Amino acid sequence: MDCLKIGNDTVIYQGEALSVLHSLPTASVDAVITDPPYSTGGMTLASKQQDPCKKYQNSGTRKAYPAMLGDTRDQRSYAFWATWWLSECWRIARDGSPLLVFTDWRQLPSVTDAIQAAGWLWRGVVVWQKPSARPAIGEFRRETEFVIYGSKGKPNLHSRRCFPGVFKYPVNASTKVHIAGKPLELLKELMGVVVEGGTVLDPFLGGGTTAHAAQLTGRKCIGVELSPEYAKLSAERLQKIA
Ligand SMILES: C[S@@+](CC[C@H](N)C(=O)[O-])C[C@H]1O[C@@H](n2cnc3c(N)ncnc32)[C@H](O)[C@@H]1O
């Protein structure tokens, strides 16, 4: 595993999440905010194995991105796998730490089961509304993704602010560096539940949005990314603002 330090506040490990998590000390971070591969594109085993650039983009709007890894599990194995890494995150988090995990409608039941199986206290579901979602003829537009919210035991509350339960931010295809990149402004909002100056762990860093938002809001970040290309893109992105 390669480890890159960026300024004083960001560390990126290029490696496999579970093996990196095993190496991190117990009770050493203040929050876990992460966006794992959803493994939801494709209804059949064969279509699930496709490159995520094909599964998740319309043929007319396809932009080239490095491959997103680990996006091929079926729902059952996804729930087992999520329980493993969420258990390790639970060990690494301090008591009272918040947990925020992105997912979509298909994996919602697996993720809410897995966070509880891993020991986290499930506290709610935050909605991310994406006005840019494509319409579904004769059906309801699938224009929401979800951020499952939990805590390690009784939550540490660091703010008197009441945060909304729904956030509306478009995906900005022209600025995103990752096929599944999340809006920076959304991640900045989510940082509100993390103690200022605290450390956020993201075991699936992708293009580095969590670390970028942490840096802009005065938090530290430890990120893990399996893909060497995305680890490099994240490091370059963060070096620009360090
Ligand atoms: C949905 S993306 C994260 C996108 C990120 N939130 C952003 O805004 O750029 C999930 C990332 O997890 C990485 N990944 C998949 N399996 C992994 C594993 N076992 N260990 C570490 N990273 C992994 C993928 O390569 C992908 O970049």
Coordinates of C-alpha atoms and ligand atoms in Angstrom, one line a residue:
M1 CA 0.0 0.0 0.0
D2 CA 1.3 3.5 -0.9
C3 CA 0.7 6.4 1.5
L4 CA 0.7 10.0 0.3
K5 CA 0.7 12.9 2.8
I6 CA -0.7 16.2 1.5
G7 CA 0.0 19.2 3.7
N8 CA -0.7 18.6 7.4
D9 CA -4.3 17.5 7.1
T10 CA -4.7 14.9 4.4
V11 CA -3.4 11.3 4.0
I12 CA -4.3 9.1 1.0
Y13 CA -3.6 5.4 1.0
Q14 CA -3.6 3.7 -2.4
G15 CA -4.7 0.2 -1.6
E16 CA -7.5 -2.1 -0.7
A17 CA -9.9 -0.7 1.9
L18 CA -10.1 -3.7 4.2
S19 CA -6.4 -4.2 4.4
V20 CA -5.7 -0.5 4.9
L21 CA -8.4 -0.3 7.6
H22 CA -6.9 -3.2 9.4
S23 CA -3.7 -1.2 9.8
L24 CA -5.3 1.9 11.3
P25 CA -5.5 2.4 15.1
T26 CA -8.6 1.9 17.2
A27 CA -10.6 5.0 18.2
S28 CA -8.5 7.4 16.0
V29 CA -11.0 9.2 13.8
D30 CA -14.0 11.5 14.5
A31 CA -16.2 10.6 11.6
V32 CA -16.7 8.2 8.7
I33 CA -18.0 9.7 5.5
T34 CA -17.9 7.5 2.5
D35 CA -19.3 6.7 -0.9
P36 CA -18.6 3.0 -1.8
P37 CA -19.3 1.6 -5.2
Y38 CA -23.0 0.9 -5.3
S39 CA -22.8 -2.2 -7.4
T40 CA -26.2 -1.5 -8.8
G41 CA -25.8 -0.8 -12.5
G42 CA -27.0 -3.8 -14.6
M43 CA -29.8 -6.2 -13.7
T44 CA -28.0 -9.4 -14.8
L45 CA -24.7 -10.8 -13.8
A46 CA -23.3 -10.2 -17.3
S47 CA -24.5 -6.5 -17.4
K48 CA -23.1 -5.9 -13.9
Q49 CA -19.6 -6.9 -15.1
Q50 CA -19.6 -4.0 -17.7
D51 CA -17.3 -1.0 -17.3
P52 CA -19.1 1.5 -15.0
C53 CA -18.6 4.2 -17.7
K54 CA -21.1 2.1 -19.9
K55 CA -23.4 1.1 -17.0
Y56 CA -23.9 4.5 -15.6
Q57 CA -23.7 6.9 -18.6
N58 CA -26.0 7.4 -21.5
S59 CA -24.4 6.5 -24.8
G60 CA -24.8 10.2 -26.0
T61 CA -23.1 11.7 -23.0
R62 CA -20.3 9.3 -22.3
K63 CA -17.1 11.0 -21.0
A64 CA -14.0 8.9 -20.5
Y65 CA -13.0 8.2 -16.8
P66 CA -10.5 5.7 -15.3
A67 CA -12.3 2.5 -14.3
M68 CA -14.2 2.5 -11.0
L69 CA -13.2 -0.8 -9.2
G70 CA -15.3 -3.2 -7.1
D71 CA -18.7 -2.4 -8.7
T72 CA -19.8 -6.0 -9.5
R73 CA -21.2 -7.5 -6.4
D74 CA -24.8 -8.9 -6.2
Q75 CA -27.0 -7.6 -3.4
R76 CA -26.3 -10.4 -1.0
S77 CA -22.6 -10.4 -1.2
Y78 CA -22.7 -6.5 -1.1
A79 CA -24.4 -6.7 2.3
F80 CA -21.7 -9.1 3.7
W81 CA -18.9 -7.0 2.2
A82 CA -20.3 -3.8 3.6
T83 CA -20.6 -5.3 7.0
W84 CA -16.9 -6.2 7.0
W85 CA -15.6 -2.8 6.2
L86 CA -18.2 -1.0 8.3
S87 CA -17.1 -3.1 11.3
E88 CA -13.5 -2.0 10.8
C89 CA -14.7 1.6 10.5
W90 CA -16.6 1.2 13.8
R91 CA -13.4 0.1 15.5
I92 CA -11.4 3.0 14.1
A93 CA -14.0 5.6 15.0
R94 CA -14.1 7.3 18.4
D95 CA -17.3 6.9 20.6
G96 CA -20.0 9.2 19.4
S97 CA -18.6 9.6 15.8
P98 CA -21.1 10.2 13.0
L99 CA -21.2 7.7 10.0
L100 CA -22.5 8.9 6.6
V101 CA -22.7 6.3 3.8
F102 CA -23.9 7.1 0.3
T103 CA -26.2 4.6 -1.5
D104 CA -29.0 4.4 -4.0
W105 CA -32.5 2.9 -3.8
R106 CA -31.4 -0.6 -4.8
Q107 CA -28.8 -1.0 -2.1
L108 CA -30.7 1.0 0.6
P109 CA -31.9 -2.2 2.5
S110 CA -28.4 -3.8 2.3
V111 CA -26.6 -0.7 3.6
T112 CA -29.1 -0.1 6.5
D113 CA -28.8 -3.8 7.5
A114 CA -25.0 -3.7 7.2
I115 CA -24.4 -0.6 9.3
Q116 CA -26.5 -2.1 12.1
A117 CA -24.8 -5.5 11.8
A118 CA -21.4 -3.7 12.1
G119 CA -22.5 -2.1 15.4
W120 CA -23.4 1.4 14.3
L121 CA -26.6 3.0 15.6
W122 CA -28.8 3.8 12.6
R123 CA -30.2 7.3 13.0
G124 CA -31.8 8.3 9.7
V125 CA -31.6 8.7 6.0
V126 CA -30.6 12.0 4.3
V127 CA -31.9 12.6 0.8
W128 CA -29.7 13.9 -2.0
Q129 CA -31.9 15.2 -4.8
K130 CA -30.3 15.3 -8.2
P131 CA -32.3 17.6 -10.5
S132 CA -30.1 16.3 -13.4
A133 CA -31.5 12.7 -13.2
R134 CA -32.9 11.4 -16.5
P135 CA -36.7 11.0 -16.8
A136 CA -38.3 7.6 -16.7
I137 CA -41.2 7.3 -19.2
G138 CA -44.4 6.1 -17.4
E139 CA -42.5 5.8 -14.1
F140 CA -41.2 7.9 -11.2
R141 CA -38.0 9.7 -11.9
R142 CA -35.2 8.2 -9.9
E143 CA -33.8 11.5 -8.9
T144 CA -32.6 10.8 -5.3
E145 CA -29.7 9.1 -3.7
F146 CA -29.4 8.5 0.0
V147 CA -26.9 9.2 2.7
I148 CA -27.4 6.7 5.5
Y149 CA -26.7 8.4 8.8
G150 CA -25.6 6.6 12.0
S151 CA -23.3 7.0 15.0
K152 CA -21.0 5.0 17.2
G153 CA -23.3 4.8 20.2
K154 CA -24.8 8.0 21.5
P155 CA -23.9 10.8 19.0
N156 CA -21.5 13.6 19.8
L157 CA -23.4 16.8 18.8
H158 CA -21.0 19.6 17.9
S159 CA -23.4 22.2 16.6
R160 CA -26.7 23.8 17.7
R161 CA -27.7 24.1 14.0
C162 CA -30.6 22.0 12.7
F163 CA -29.4 20.5 9.4
P164 CA -31.9 19.8 6.6
G165 CA -32.8 16.2 5.7
V166 CA -32.9 16.9 2.0
F167 CA -30.2 18.5 -0.1
K168 CA -30.6 19.5 -3.7
Y169 CA -27.4 19.7 -5.8
P170 CA -26.8 18.9 -9.4
V171 CA -24.0 16.6 -10.7
N172 CA -21.6 18.9 -12.5
A173 CA -20.3 16.7 -15.3
S174 CA -17.9 19.4 -16.5
T175 CA -16.0 19.6 -13.2
K176 CA -16.2 16.1 -11.8
V177 CA -13.0 14.0 -12.0
H178 CA -14.7 10.6 -11.1
I179 CA -17.5 8.8 -12.9
A180 CA -19.5 8.7 -9.7
G181 CA -18.1 12.0 -8.3
K182 CA -20.4 13.7 -5.7
P183 CA -21.0 17.5 -5.6
L184 CA -18.4 19.3 -3.5
E185 CA -21.1 21.6 -2.0
L186 CA -23.0 18.6 -0.8
L187 CA -20.0 17.1 1.0
K188 CA -19.3 20.5 2.5
E189 CA -22.8 20.5 4.0
L190 CA -22.3 17.0 5.4
M191 CA -19.1 18.1 7.1
G192 CA -21.4 20.1 9.4
V193 CA -21.8 17.1 11.7
V194 CA -18.1 16.6 12.2
V195 CA -16.2 18.4 15.0
E196 CA -14.1 21.3 13.6
G197 CA -10.5 20.2 13.3
G198 CA -11.6 16.5 13.6
T199 CA -10.5 13.7 11.3
V200 CA -12.8 12.1 8.7
L201 CA -12.1 8.6 7.3
D202 CA -13.2 7.8 3.8
P203 CA -12.3 4.2 2.7
F204 CA -13.6 4.8 -0.8
L205 CA -12.1 8.1 -1.7
G206 CA -12.6 8.0 -5.5
G207 CA -11.8 11.5 -6.9
G208 CA -11.2 13.0 -3.5
T209 CA -14.4 15.0 -2.9
T210 CA -14.6 14.1 0.8
A211 CA -11.0 15.1 1.4
H212 CA -11.5 18.3 -0.6
A213 CA -14.6 19.3 1.4
A214 CA -12.8 18.4 4.7
Q215 CA -9.9 20.6 3.7
L216 CA -12.2 23.6 2.8
T217 CA -14.1 23.3 6.0
G218 CA -11.2 22.9 8.5
R219 CA -11.3 19.1 9.0
K220 CA -8.6 16.5 8.4
C221 CA -9.1 13.4 6.1
I222 CA -7.7 9.9 5.8
G223 CA -8.7 8.5 2.4
V224 CA -8.3 5.0 0.8
E225 CA -8.6 4.3 -2.9
L226 CA -7.9 1.1 -4.7
S227 CA -7.4 2.5 -8.2
P228 CA -3.9 4.0 -8.7
E229 CA -5.4 6.4 -11.3
Y230 CA -8.0 7.8 -8.9
A231 CA -5.6 7.9 -6.0
K232 CA -3.3 10.1 -8.2
L233 CA -6.2 12.3 -9.4
S234 CA -7.3 12.9 -5.8
A235 CA -3.7 13.7 -4.7
E236 CA -3.3 16.2 -7.6
R237 CA -6.7 17.8 -6.8
L238 CA -5.8 18.2 -3.1
Q239 CA -2.3 19.4 -3.7
K240 CA -3.7 22.3 -5.7
I241 CA -5.6 23.6 -2.6
A242 CA -3.2 22.5 0.2
Ligands
LIG1 C1 -18.4 5.8 -5.8 S1 -16.7 6.0 -5.9 C2 -16.3 7.3 -4.8 C3 -16.5 8.7 -5.5 C4 -16.1 9.9 -4.6 N1 -17.1 10.0 -3.6 C5 -16.0 11.1 -5.4 O1 -16.8 12.1 -5.2 O2 -15.1 11.2 -6.3 C6 -16.1 4.6 -5.0 C7 -14.5 4.4 -5.2 O3 -14.2 3.2 -4.4 C8 -13.1 2.6 -5.1 N2 -13.0 1.2 -4.6 C9 -13.8 0.1 -4.9 N3 -13.4 -1.0 -4.2 C10 -12.5 -0.6 -3.3 C11 -11.8 -1.2 -2.3 N4 -12.0 -2.5 -2.1 N5 -10.8 -0.6 -1.6 C12 -10.6 0.8 -1.8 N6 -11.3 1.5 -2.8 C13 -12.2 0.8 -3.5 C14 -13.4 2.7 -6.5 O4 -12.3 2.6 -7.4 C15 -14.1 4.1 -6.6 O5 -13.1 5.0 -7.0

